[in-house]
Structures are given as structure tokens and as C-alpha cells.
XYZ file of C-alpha atoms in Angstrom:
378
model
C -0.070 0.023 0.052
C 1.535 3.429 -0.918
C 0.688 6.495 0.998
C 0.445 10.068 -0.357
C -0.531 13.331 0.779
C -1.698 14.559 -2.193
C -2.398 12.497 -5.452
C -2.605 15.128 -8.777
C -4.315 13.494 -12.118
C -2.941 14.186 -15.350
C -3.162 13.871 -18.702
C -1.220 12.446 -21.942
C -2.883 11.746 -24.806
C -0.826 12.323 -28.317
C -2.591 14.175 -31.145
C -3.298 11.729 -33.367
C -4.630 9.118 -31.091
C -6.569 11.659 -29.680
C -8.118 12.106 -33.134
C -8.260 8.883 -34.564
C -6.917 9.693 -37.828
C -3.543 7.961 -39.592
C 0.112 9.157 -38.800
C 1.270 12.847 -40.076
C 2.702 12.322 -43.903
C 6.022 12.283 -44.742
C 5.959 15.586 -46.293
C 5.630 16.732 -42.800
C 9.268 15.992 -42.018
C 10.083 14.132 -38.862
C 7.637 13.006 -35.995
C 10.181 14.415 -32.885
C 10.215 17.920 -34.644
C 6.769 18.470 -33.654
C 5.217 19.229 -30.698
C 1.504 20.307 -30.757
C -0.950 21.892 -27.889
C -4.380 20.306 -28.035
C -4.964 23.337 -26.333
C -2.358 26.210 -27.417
C -2.461 29.207 -25.243
C -0.002 31.721 -24.429
C 1.339 33.807 -21.701
C 0.854 37.676 -21.381
C 4.516 38.682 -20.049
C 3.251 40.643 -16.995
C 0.493 38.533 -16.679
C -0.209 36.490 -12.998
C 0.634 32.950 -14.283
C 3.989 34.160 -15.223
C 4.788 35.446 -11.706
C 3.542 32.262 -10.467
C 6.120 30.743 -12.628
C 8.895 33.010 -11.597
C 7.935 33.023 -7.892
C 7.894 28.904 -7.981
C 11.532 29.329 -9.789
C 10.147 26.714 -12.512
C 11.443 29.079 -15.046
C 14.991 27.595 -14.605
C 13.677 24.599 -15.886
C 11.600 26.419 -18.989
C 12.736 29.093 -21.881
C 10.546 31.081 -23.655
C 10.209 33.541 -26.808
C 8.418 36.446 -26.976
C 5.461 35.550 -30.023
C 6.675 38.355 -32.895
C 3.452 40.197 -33.189
C -0.246 40.468 -32.357
C -2.788 41.461 -34.741
C -6.311 42.067 -35.777
C -8.639 41.634 -39.081
C -10.327 44.275 -40.447
C -11.738 44.868 -44.055
C -9.737 42.540 -45.852
C -6.129 43.448 -43.832
C -4.600 42.416 -41.094
C -3.053 45.065 -38.955
C -0.622 45.275 -36.204
C -2.484 45.917 -32.490
C -1.023 49.303 -31.188
C 0.035 49.547 -27.758
C 1.724 52.312 -27.277
C 1.600 55.595 -28.340
C 3.997 55.326 -31.248
C 2.236 51.754 -32.324
C -1.045 54.304 -32.947
C 0.099 57.174 -34.621
C 1.722 53.833 -37.069
C -1.250 52.376 -37.801
C -2.587 54.234 -40.944
C -5.181 51.873 -42.007
C -6.654 50.531 -38.610
C -7.511 53.994 -37.371
C -8.612 57.907 -38.551
C -6.856 60.394 -37.589
C -9.574 61.549 -35.145
C -10.321 58.158 -33.914
C -6.036 57.570 -33.250
C -6.359 61.127 -30.743
C -9.421 59.848 -29.071
C -7.968 56.040 -28.635
C -4.725 57.786 -27.833
C -6.123 59.815 -24.708
C -8.047 56.352 -23.661
C -4.680 54.440 -23.398
C -2.843 57.645 -21.756
C -5.570 57.855 -19.019
C -5.646 53.913 -18.849
C -2.201 53.558 -18.355
C -1.660 56.408 -15.883
C -4.650 55.555 -13.793
C -4.632 55.008 -10.183
C -7.614 54.276 -7.707
C -5.702 55.480 -5.095
C -5.137 58.838 -6.231
C -7.389 60.882 -7.577
C -5.804 63.048 -9.672
C -5.009 60.062 -12.143
C -8.932 59.235 -12.426
C -10.382 62.222 -14.166
C -13.904 61.652 -11.956
C -14.058 58.254 -13.407
C -15.037 55.541 -10.500
C -13.877 52.293 -11.877
C -16.302 51.006 -9.567
C -19.551 52.219 -10.879
C -19.162 53.597 -14.162
C -19.648 50.979 -16.907
C -16.993 50.624 -19.557
C -19.574 51.460 -22.267
C -19.441 55.153 -20.296
C -15.731 55.190 -20.236
C -15.511 55.081 -24.192
C -18.540 57.507 -24.731
C -16.393 59.738 -22.615
C -13.659 59.818 -24.840
C -15.572 60.082 -28.152
C -14.718 56.156 -29.572
C -16.573 55.116 -32.413
C -17.830 51.495 -32.607
C -14.946 50.296 -34.284
C -12.337 51.820 -32.103
C -14.835 50.600 -29.211
C -14.439 46.869 -30.423
C -11.071 46.771 -31.249
C -10.122 48.085 -27.717
C -12.458 45.697 -25.928
C -11.491 42.871 -27.418
C -7.708 43.235 -28.799
C -6.456 44.780 -26.034
C -8.289 43.992 -22.764
C -9.106 40.944 -24.301
C -12.622 40.038 -23.475
C -14.658 37.320 -24.932
C -17.884 38.969 -25.020
C -20.184 42.328 -25.252
C -20.991 41.670 -21.816
C -18.359 43.862 -20.433
C -19.321 46.620 -21.736
C -22.180 47.350 -18.878
C -19.821 46.451 -16.057
C -18.248 48.568 -14.060
C -14.795 49.914 -16.413
C -12.064 49.179 -13.763
C -11.693 45.776 -15.223
C -10.961 47.076 -18.688
C -8.701 49.422 -17.462
C -6.236 46.786 -15.317
C -6.672 45.151 -18.668
C -5.681 48.124 -20.846
C -2.847 48.082 -18.152
C -1.660 44.825 -18.048
C -1.239 44.209 -22.083
C 0.353 47.610 -22.397
C 2.921 46.651 -19.271
C 3.545 43.209 -21.298
C 4.026 44.490 -24.131
C 6.966 47.152 -23.332
C 9.908 46.921 -25.487
C 8.512 43.333 -27.239
C 7.180 43.630 -30.405
C 3.744 41.836 -29.302
C 2.953 40.944 -25.332
C 2.433 37.354 -25.447
C 5.337 34.148 -24.425
C 5.523 31.032 -25.474
C 7.756 28.218 -24.253
C 10.396 26.402 -26.501
C 8.795 23.206 -27.185
C 5.374 23.971 -26.540
C 2.899 23.832 -22.893
C 4.075 20.484 -22.989
C 7.669 21.607 -20.974
C 5.526 22.960 -18.053
C 4.343 20.138 -16.480
C 7.875 18.604 -17.443
C 9.439 21.832 -15.547
C 6.898 21.223 -12.310
C 8.078 17.464 -12.793
C 11.637 18.053 -12.109
C 10.702 20.846 -9.288
C 8.559 18.456 -7.688
C 11.375 15.755 -7.563
C 13.424 17.955 -5.428
C 10.587 18.335 -2.773
C 10.520 14.462 -2.742
C 7.430 14.287 -5.414
C 6.690 11.239 -6.967
C 5.364 10.790 -10.457
C 3.640 7.484 -12.522
C 4.018 7.425 -15.701
C 1.115 5.769 -18.628
C -0.854 4.424 -15.780
C -4.682 4.319 -16.740
C -6.877 5.469 -13.333
C -9.949 2.406 -12.681
C -11.221 4.745 -9.862
C -11.373 6.803 -7.582
C -11.776 4.923 -4.173
C -14.377 7.190 -1.259
C -14.806 6.554 2.102
C -17.731 8.189 3.535
C -17.994 10.505 1.308
C -14.524 11.739 1.223
C -11.685 10.278 -0.994
C -9.283 7.412 0.329
C -7.393 6.189 -2.804
C -7.130 6.216 -6.370
C -7.097 2.405 -7.985
C -5.011 2.204 -11.026
C -4.461 -1.206 -12.689
C -5.183 -3.025 -9.948
C -3.083 -1.119 -7.280
C -4.757 1.463 -4.803
C -2.303 4.434 -3.846
C -3.752 6.235 -0.740
C -4.071 9.639 -0.357
C -5.498 12.409 2.120
C -6.331 15.027 -1.232
C -7.132 14.745 -4.811
C -6.704 17.111 -7.638
C -7.938 16.573 -10.973
C -9.229 17.956 -14.190
C -12.746 17.617 -15.040
C -12.611 14.113 -16.924
C -12.046 12.231 -13.642
C -14.938 13.277 -12.075
C -17.759 13.624 -14.660
C -20.482 13.423 -11.857
C -18.842 16.768 -9.714
C -18.995 19.132 -12.623
C -21.591 20.932 -14.580
C -21.403 22.261 -18.304
C -21.327 26.063 -19.150
C -20.883 26.314 -22.723
C -18.910 24.691 -25.597
C -15.810 25.348 -27.425
C -14.692 24.497 -30.509
C -11.051 24.475 -31.611
C -9.346 23.831 -35.207
C -5.425 23.075 -35.092
C -4.125 23.508 -38.767
C -0.507 22.865 -39.813
C 0.874 25.188 -42.594
C 0.234 28.282 -41.613
C 0.730 31.192 -38.672
C 1.024 31.270 -34.656
C 3.688 29.289 -33.604
C 6.675 27.674 -35.730
C 10.376 25.715 -35.658
C 10.961 29.177 -34.093
C 9.550 27.658 -31.557
C 10.750 24.094 -31.671
C 6.995 22.763 -32.279
C 7.279 22.245 -35.893
C 9.476 21.565 -38.967
C 11.335 24.121 -40.737
C 8.947 26.101 -43.167
C 5.826 24.824 -41.568
C 3.438 26.616 -38.999
C 0.641 25.838 -36.648
C -2.312 27.631 -35.918
C -5.134 27.685 -33.795
C -8.513 29.177 -34.112
C -10.782 28.765 -31.101
C -13.880 30.251 -30.008
C -17.343 29.619 -27.740
C -19.281 27.928 -29.764
C -22.885 29.155 -29.826
C -25.137 27.333 -32.496
C -25.517 23.549 -33.654
C -22.767 24.035 -36.423
C -19.499 25.183 -34.061
C -16.918 24.941 -37.189
C -18.825 26.937 -39.449
C -18.719 29.689 -37.231
C -14.946 30.100 -37.301
C -14.989 30.053 -40.855
C -14.025 33.702 -41.591
C -11.054 32.593 -39.365
C -10.629 29.883 -41.722
C -10.637 30.649 -45.002
C -7.494 32.909 -43.958
C -5.191 29.354 -43.320
C -4.965 28.382 -47.142
C -3.044 26.102 -47.955
C -3.565 23.816 -45.091
C -1.997 20.405 -44.791
C -3.505 18.805 -42.225
C -6.273 20.166 -40.238
C -7.956 18.698 -36.488
C -11.659 19.929 -35.372
C -12.431 19.607 -30.991
C -15.666 20.472 -29.647
C -15.483 20.335 -25.772
C -17.606 21.432 -23.412
C -16.654 24.133 -20.986
C -16.881 22.323 -17.496
C -17.118 23.941 -14.193
C -16.335 22.109 -10.592
C -20.375 21.599 -8.933
C -18.993 21.578 -5.579
C -15.981 23.368 -3.375
C -14.366 19.818 -2.481
C -13.829 20.415 0.918
C -16.326 17.377 2.320
C -14.740 14.366 -0.496
C -11.396 16.449 -0.791
C -11.348 15.951 -4.498
C -10.607 19.598 -6.038
C -11.492 19.790 -9.551
C -10.259 22.376 -12.069
C -12.075 23.912 -14.708
C -11.736 22.794 -18.413
C -10.245 25.188 -20.434
C -11.973 28.034 -22.055
C -11.844 29.232 -25.757
C -9.311 32.497 -25.152
C -5.472 32.624 -26.450
C -4.298 33.736 -23.174
C -3.843 31.826 -19.481
C -5.079 34.839 -17.429
C -8.428 32.969 -16.309
C -6.222 29.691 -15.582
C -4.720 32.223 -13.038
C -7.890 32.601 -11.585
C -8.948 28.995 -11.186
C -5.176 28.611 -9.728
C -6.041 31.006 -7.212
C -9.333 29.639 -6.731
C -8.008 25.695 -6.381
C -5.391 27.242 -3.362
C -7.801 28.570 -1.409
C -10.136 25.457 -1.933
C -6.993 23.064 -1.106
C -5.261 24.872 1.803
C -7.778 27.459 3.507
C -5.579 30.501 2.643
C -5.061 33.009 -0.182
C -1.966 32.482 -3.302
C 0.525 34.903 -2.020
C 3.684 35.494 -3.795
C 5.620 37.494 -0.710
C 8.444 36.196 1.531
C 9.622 33.079 -0.183
C 12.911 31.942 0.696
C 13.330 29.049 -0.904
C 16.479 28.340 -2.992
C 18.126 31.604 -2.732
C 21.048 31.390 -4.593
C 18.362 31.748 -7.607
C 17.408 34.855 -6.540
C 20.059 37.567 -7.359
C 19.133 40.625 -9.558
C 21.044 38.618 -12.512
C 18.805 36.050 -12.620
């Protein structure tokens, strides 16, 4: 019998096995050159999840590259997303002259905004004024409002317009701070997102963590409504707490939506520069929250930009959230991934799970671990 404090259940499906299609064609190059993420997401350079990675010092085992650009598609053309004053003035086709001035004023206001300093607020109450009213105050037109809300503040629906503007201001600040002197605000791990669990596996091993690979989970053994053990291939692994994603406990989650993802091999997004594809080839992903019975038709406008395509994989999945906090059963379930292209929502899930598991808020200050890695040069 094996005893553990916490068991974390992971996943390990390979791409072609998941989609039940023949292996890659010879024209795609060597299989070892490809590292395709089933749910690809970027890191905002100044985002909360990056701060978690730095705080835990797992970054010793990871290398990142800045994504070369962030763009929007308008009127048949692709435009770079401006995040600085200089970018605004050098975006000739994205906005007209007057729109540029108005957007620039909003951007300056957001970057200088500090709720603790009334002089920066210009009589804007971030908890009461809606984002729509904020945009109207700066006389933004519909196109600039849409661009600002979705390409910079990265909202996934229109509901943000009628919510307090404080969150949108914070998101604009985060985008601009992440952009800094880089060509885009996004980071992506060299060799793909699979490097994250691998990095944490190495870090966990330093603290006595044990990893079991290539094992199936037969069942979760309960005792009086509380998790007792995980049964795997006939063997019991006892634990005090269990952490898993919704796929392991379908009776403990509820559906809140659907996501369609289409992975294309040929054009856009990530490439051999990130060590995830053969030289000269690209991996692109289009995703959105599905709203109709024909989700693939919903993403068609994005897909039309990606020809020619050598191979594609389409997945439609439910968005799932836990229907209990896990304190009674000691089974702590994460949310499933959404359609957004970055990890900020996942950080909120991490915070929520940490508080449910430990009873304390997730904080970064005061760590004394690995002193030798805390120099200003690292």
C-alpha cells in the first residue's frame, strides 16, 4: 500500500491517437520535430501566471520566446495591434486621424490610472462607471470600442461594456505593460506547453514528489463521502487530497458552454522558431465559444485566412466547472479550458483551487526558497 499527501491526476493523449486519424504524412517532416499543443495558449508577459512561474522558480527549467506580433483582421487586411502611443501613430489603416487621437487619450488615461490617486482618475469611478460610458466619455466610435475591448482588453464577449470599467482599465494596463519593449505582449515556451508539466515534474522531484507515467485510472475509492485512494491497474494509491481535471469526475462538474478548436498545420501562430514544427511549416489554432449547432461554421471566417492547409484537427469540447468546492470529499476539480488565447483565466482557477485546498489565499511575498537563484542577475 502506498500513502501520499496529495495525488494529482494528469493527462497524456497524443495528437493522432486523440483524433483517431492516420499518422502524419512524410511531407510533414520528422515526428520528433513537432510538439503540438491540443489547447494552445500564450502567456501575457506581465500576467499573473508568469509571476507564479517566476515565484516557484520553475523558470529554471523553461525557456520562452516572445511571439513576434499581435494582430487584428479588419476589412480584408491584417493590422498590428497598437499598445503604445508610437504604435497608435504608426497604424495608418486601422484608425482614422480623429480616432487615433481619441484612442491615444484613452490609452494614456488607462496607463496613468491609479484608483488610489484621485488626480489620475479624472472623476472616473472604476466601480460605478460602465465601460460603455467610459468609451463614450472619450468619444470612441464602434470600431475603436470593439478593437479596444477585444484586441487589447481581451474580453471574450460584449458583456464587459455594461460592467464597471475598472476591470477593462486593468486589462489595458496589463496588455501595455506586457508589451513593454517587445513586438507583442505574448510569451510561448520553447518546445510548447508540454514543457510546463515537465518543468514542474523536475521541481517537484526536488521536494520528494513521485511521478507515475503511462498508467490508467480505474476508479476513485471513497470512504464516507471523502476520497480514500486512487485505484490504478488494480493497485491502490492512498491519499489525503486529490486534484484533477473534470474528465476524471464527470459527476462532480456541470456544463457552462462549448468550445470549438481547429488546429491547422501550415500557416501562422507558432513554428520551428519555438521548436514545435518542422522548418518552413506552421501551426495555427482558431478557437471560440460555440454558440450554434454548427460550431465549425462559426470559425469559418478565421479558417479562410489559413489556406493552404496540409492537415487539420477539429475538436468541440464542453466548458466544465466543478459543482462543489471539494472540502467535504477532498477532491479538488479544476475548470476546463476556455476559448481565450491566453492564460489569465487559468490563473484565477489556480487561485480558487489553492484557497479551496489550503484555506489560505495565494500570495507570493516572503519566499525564502532557493536563495542562490534570487540574485538580481537572474
